[in-house]
Amino acid sequence: MTPTFRGFESFRGFYSGGEDYYKHSSSGAYDFRHDPTPNCGPNCSQIDSASLDVYSTTVFTTEAVRVVNAHPFDTKPLFVYLAYQGVHAPAQVPQSYVTPYDSLIADTKRRTFAGMLSAVDEGIGNVTAALKARGALDNTVIVFTSDNGGPTTTGDGVGARNWPLRGG
């Protein structure tokens, strides 16, 4: 039931529904994997311990850029499903992404949210730059989607605002 048994050639990420951005743990267990080949199960799926303490948005961007750079665009098309964890709870981001908003956003929760979104934005920029460098950007379709509106008042609330819509 894992991605490489569902049509993906490789997978890097977590199997659970959500986790810490740095410790990659959920319910007290480390859950960050690298499945490098199709149908990657026992004796293939690897615990990605090298990503411990590395911000997940950075890990996902690095992997997507690696896939783009290694792909033989002249012989086959590429499909990448890049499902960033950001901007879901927990509200975590390197301080370097928050600092630019220190004098612009008074609410610390909103500042962290803006930093998380900036990290995702930078990652998307890095992936599109890799596609451009490989000459593949002009023949690429990019779809942005979200699984829900920004959570505002629930336990997942990380500073999102959905105005002029309501709810989360």
C-alpha positions as a Markdown table, in Angstrom:
| # | Residue | x | y | z |
|---|---|---|---|---|
| 1 | Met | 0.0 | 0.0 | 0.0 |
| 2 | Thr | 3.0 | 2.3 | -0.2 |
| 3 | Pro | 3.8 | 4.7 | -3.1 |
| 4 | Thr | 6.2 | 2.4 | -5.1 |
| 5 | Phe | 3.5 | -0.3 | -5.2 |
| 6 | Arg | 1.1 | 2.3 | -6.6 |
| 7 | Gly | 2.9 | 3.4 | -9.7 |
| 8 | Phe | 5.6 | 5.6 | -8.4 |
| 9 | Glu | 9.2 | 4.7 | -9.3 |
| 10 | Ser | 10.6 | 6.2 | -6.0 |
| 11 | Phe | 9.4 | 7.8 | -2.8 |
| 12 | Arg | 11.0 | 9.9 | -0.1 |
| 13 | Gly | 8.8 | 11.0 | 2.9 |
| 14 | Phe | 6.7 | 9.7 | 5.7 |
| 15 | Tyr | 4.0 | 7.0 | 5.6 |
| 16 | Ser | 1.9 | 8.4 | 8.5 |
| 17 | Gly | -0.6 | 11.3 | 8.2 |
| 18 | Gly | 1.7 | 14.0 | 9.6 |
| 19 | Glu | 4.8 | 14.6 | 11.7 |
| 20 | Asp | 7.4 | 17.0 | 13.1 |
| 21 | Tyr | 9.2 | 18.9 | 10.3 |
| 22 | Tyr | 12.7 | 18.2 | 11.8 |
| 23 | Lys | 12.4 | 15.1 | 13.9 |
| 24 | His | 10.2 | 13.3 | 11.4 |
| 25 | Ser | 8.4 | 11.5 | 14.1 |
| 26 | Ser | 4.7 | 10.7 | 14.6 |
| 27 | Ser | 3.3 | 9.1 | 17.7 |
| 28 | Gly | 6.8 | 8.9 | 19.2 |
| 29 | Ala | 8.3 | 7.0 | 16.2 |
| 30 | Tyr | 10.7 | 8.1 | 13.5 |
| 31 | Asp | 8.8 | 7.9 | 10.2 |
| 32 | Phe | 10.9 | 9.1 | 7.2 |
| 33 | Arg | 11.7 | 6.7 | 4.4 |
| 34 | His | 13.4 | 6.4 | 1.1 |
| 35 | Asp | 12.1 | 3.8 | -1.3 |
| 36 | Pro | 14.4 | 4.1 | -4.3 |
| 37 | Thr | 12.8 | 1.6 | -6.7 |
| 38 | Pro | 9.4 | 0.5 | -7.9 |
| 39 | Asn | 7.8 | -2.2 | -5.7 |
| 40 | Cys | 10.2 | -1.4 | -2.9 |
| 41 | Gly | 9.3 | -3.4 | 0.2 |
| 42 | Pro | 11.3 | -5.4 | 2.7 |
| 43 | Asn | 15.0 | -5.3 | 2.1 |
| 44 | Cys | 14.6 | -2.3 | -0.1 |
| 45 | Ser | 12.7 | 0.4 | 1.8 |
| 46 | Gln | 15.2 | 2.4 | 3.8 |
| 47 | Ile | 14.9 | 4.5 | 6.9 |
| 48 | Asp | 16.1 | 8.0 | 5.8 |
| 49 | Ser | 18.1 | 8.8 | 8.9 |
| 50 | Ala | 20.2 | 11.4 | 7.0 |
| 51 | Ser | 17.1 | 13.6 | 7.0 |
| 52 | Leu | 16.9 | 13.7 | 10.8 |
| 53 | Asp | 17.0 | 17.4 | 11.9 |
| 54 | Val | 16.7 | 18.6 | 8.3 |
| 55 | Tyr | 13.6 | 20.7 | 7.6 |
| 56 | Ser | 11.1 | 18.6 | 5.6 |
| 57 | Thr | 10.4 | 21.3 | 2.9 |
| 58 | Thr | 14.2 | 21.3 | 2.2 |
| 59 | Val | 14.3 | 17.5 | 2.0 |
| 60 | Phe | 11.4 | 17.3 | -0.4 |
| 61 | Thr | 12.8 | 20.1 | -2.6 |
| 62 | Thr | 16.2 | 18.5 | -2.7 |
| 63 | Glu | 14.7 | 15.2 | -3.7 |
| 64 | Ala | 12.5 | 16.7 | -6.4 |
| 65 | Val | 15.5 | 18.6 | -7.9 |
| 66 | Arg | 17.5 | 15.4 | -7.8 |
| 67 | Val | 14.8 | 13.5 | -9.7 |
| 68 | Val | 14.5 | 16.3 | -12.3 |
| 69 | Asn | 18.3 | 16.4 | -12.8 |
| 70 | Ala | 18.6 | 12.7 | -13.2 |
| 71 | His | 15.6 | 12.2 | -15.5 |
| 72 | Pro | 16.2 | 11.4 | -19.2 |
| 73 | Phe | 13.7 | 13.9 | -20.7 |
| 74 | Asp | 14.7 | 13.0 | -24.2 |
| 75 | Thr | 13.3 | 9.4 | -23.9 |
| 76 | Lys | 10.3 | 9.6 | -21.5 |
| 77 | Pro | 8.1 | 12.1 | -19.7 |
| 78 | Leu | 8.3 | 12.8 | -16.0 |
| 79 | Phe | 5.6 | 12.9 | -13.4 |
| 80 | Val | 6.5 | 14.3 | -10.0 |
| 81 | Tyr | 4.1 | 14.4 | -7.1 |
| 82 | Leu | 5.6 | 16.9 | -4.7 |
| 83 | Ala | 3.4 | 16.9 | -1.6 |
| 84 | Tyr | 5.0 | 19.5 | 0.7 |
| 85 | Gln | 4.1 | 19.1 | 4.4 |
| 86 | Gly | 4.0 | 22.9 | 4.6 |
| 87 | Val | 2.0 | 24.7 | 5.8 |
| 88 | His | 0.4 | 22.1 | 8.0 |
| 89 | Ala | 0.9 | 21.9 | 11.7 |
| 90 | Pro | 3.1 | 21.8 | 13.6 |
| 91 | Ala | 4.1 | 25.4 | 13.0 |
| 92 | Gln | 7.8 | 24.9 | 12.4 |
| 93 | Val | 10.3 | 26.7 | 10.1 |
| 94 | Pro | 13.9 | 27.8 | 10.1 |
| 95 | Gln | 14.2 | 31.3 | 11.7 |
| 96 | Ser | 15.8 | 32.6 | 8.5 |
| 97 | Tyr | 12.4 | 32.4 | 6.8 |
| 98 | Val | 10.6 | 34.2 | 9.7 |
| 99 | Thr | 13.1 | 37.1 | 10.1 |
| 100 | Pro | 12.1 | 39.0 | 6.9 |
| 101 | Tyr | 8.6 | 39.3 | 8.4 |
| 102 | Asp | 9.7 | 40.6 | 11.8 |
| 103 | Ser | 8.8 | 44.3 | 11.1 |
| 104 | Leu | 5.9 | 43.5 | 8.7 |
| 105 | Ile | 3.7 | 41.1 | 10.7 |
| 106 | Ala | 3.0 | 41.7 | 14.4 |
| 107 | Asp | 1.3 | 38.3 | 15.1 |
| 108 | Thr | 4.1 | 35.8 | 15.8 |
| 109 | Lys | 1.8 | 32.9 | 14.6 |
| 110 | Arg | 1.2 | 34.7 | 11.3 |
| 111 | Arg | 4.9 | 35.4 | 11.0 |
| 112 | Thr | 5.8 | 31.7 | 11.4 |
| 113 | Phe | 3.0 | 30.9 | 8.9 |
| 114 | Ala | 4.5 | 33.4 | 6.4 |
| 115 | Gly | 7.9 | 31.8 | 6.9 |
| 116 | Met | 6.6 | 28.3 | 6.3 |
| 117 | Leu | 4.9 | 29.5 | 3.1 |
| 118 | Ser | 8.1 | 31.3 | 2.0 |
| 119 | Ala | 10.0 | 28.0 | 2.4 |
| 120 | Val | 7.5 | 26.2 | 0.2 |
| 121 | Asp | 7.6 | 29.1 | -2.4 |
| 122 | Glu | 11.4 | 28.9 | -2.5 |
| 123 | Gly | 11.3 | 25.2 | -2.9 |
| 124 | Ile | 8.9 | 25.5 | -5.9 |
| 125 | Gly | 11.2 | 28.1 | -7.4 |
| 126 | Asn | 14.2 | 25.7 | -7.0 |
| 127 | Val | 12.2 | 22.9 | -8.7 |
| 128 | Thr | 11.1 | 25.1 | -11.6 |
| 129 | Ala | 14.7 | 26.4 | -12.0 |
| 130 | Ala | 15.9 | 22.8 | -12.3 |
| 131 | Leu | 13.3 | 22.1 | -14.9 |
| 132 | Lys | 14.3 | 25.2 | -16.8 |
| 133 | Ala | 18.0 | 24.3 | -16.6 |
| 134 | Arg | 17.2 | 20.9 | -18.1 |
| 135 | Gly | 15.1 | 22.6 | -20.9 |
| 136 | Ala | 11.9 | 20.9 | -19.7 |
| 137 | Leu | 10.0 | 23.9 | -18.2 |
| 138 | Asp | 8.3 | 24.9 | -21.4 |
| 139 | Asn | 6.9 | 21.4 | -21.8 |
| 140 | Thr | 5.7 | 21.1 | -18.2 |
| 141 | Val | 2.3 | 21.3 | -16.6 |
| 142 | Ile | 2.4 | 22.4 | -12.9 |
| 143 | Val | -0.7 | 21.9 | -10.8 |
| 144 | Phe | -1.1 | 23.5 | -7.4 |
| 145 | Thr | -3.7 | 22.1 | -5.1 |
| 146 | Ser | -4.5 | 21.8 | -1.4 |
| 147 | Asp | -6.4 | 19.2 | 0.6 |
| 148 | Asn | -8.3 | 21.9 | 2.5 |
| 149 | Gly | -8.5 | 25.5 | 3.4 |
| 150 | Gly | -6.1 | 26.9 | 5.9 |
| 151 | Pro | -6.9 | 25.7 | 9.4 |
| 152 | Thr | -7.8 | 28.7 | 11.6 |
| 153 | Thr | -9.3 | 27.6 | 15.0 |
| 154 | Thr | -8.6 | 23.8 | 15.1 |
| 155 | Gly | -5.6 | 22.0 | 16.6 |
| 156 | Asp | -4.0 | 22.4 | 13.2 |
| 157 | Gly | -4.3 | 26.2 | 13.2 |
| 158 | Val | -0.9 | 27.6 | 12.1 |
| 159 | Gly | -1.9 | 31.2 | 11.5 |
| 160 | Ala | -3.9 | 30.8 | 8.2 |
| 161 | Arg | -6.6 | 33.2 | 7.1 |
| 162 | Asn | -9.2 | 32.2 | 4.5 |
| 163 | Trp | -10.9 | 35.6 | 4.1 |
| 164 | Pro | -13.1 | 36.3 | 2.2 |
| 165 | Leu | -14.2 | 32.7 | 2.6 |
| 166 | Arg | -14.9 | 31.4 | 6.1 |
| 167 | Gly | -14.1 | 28.4 | 8.1 |
| 168 | Gly | -11.0 | 26.3 | 7.8 |
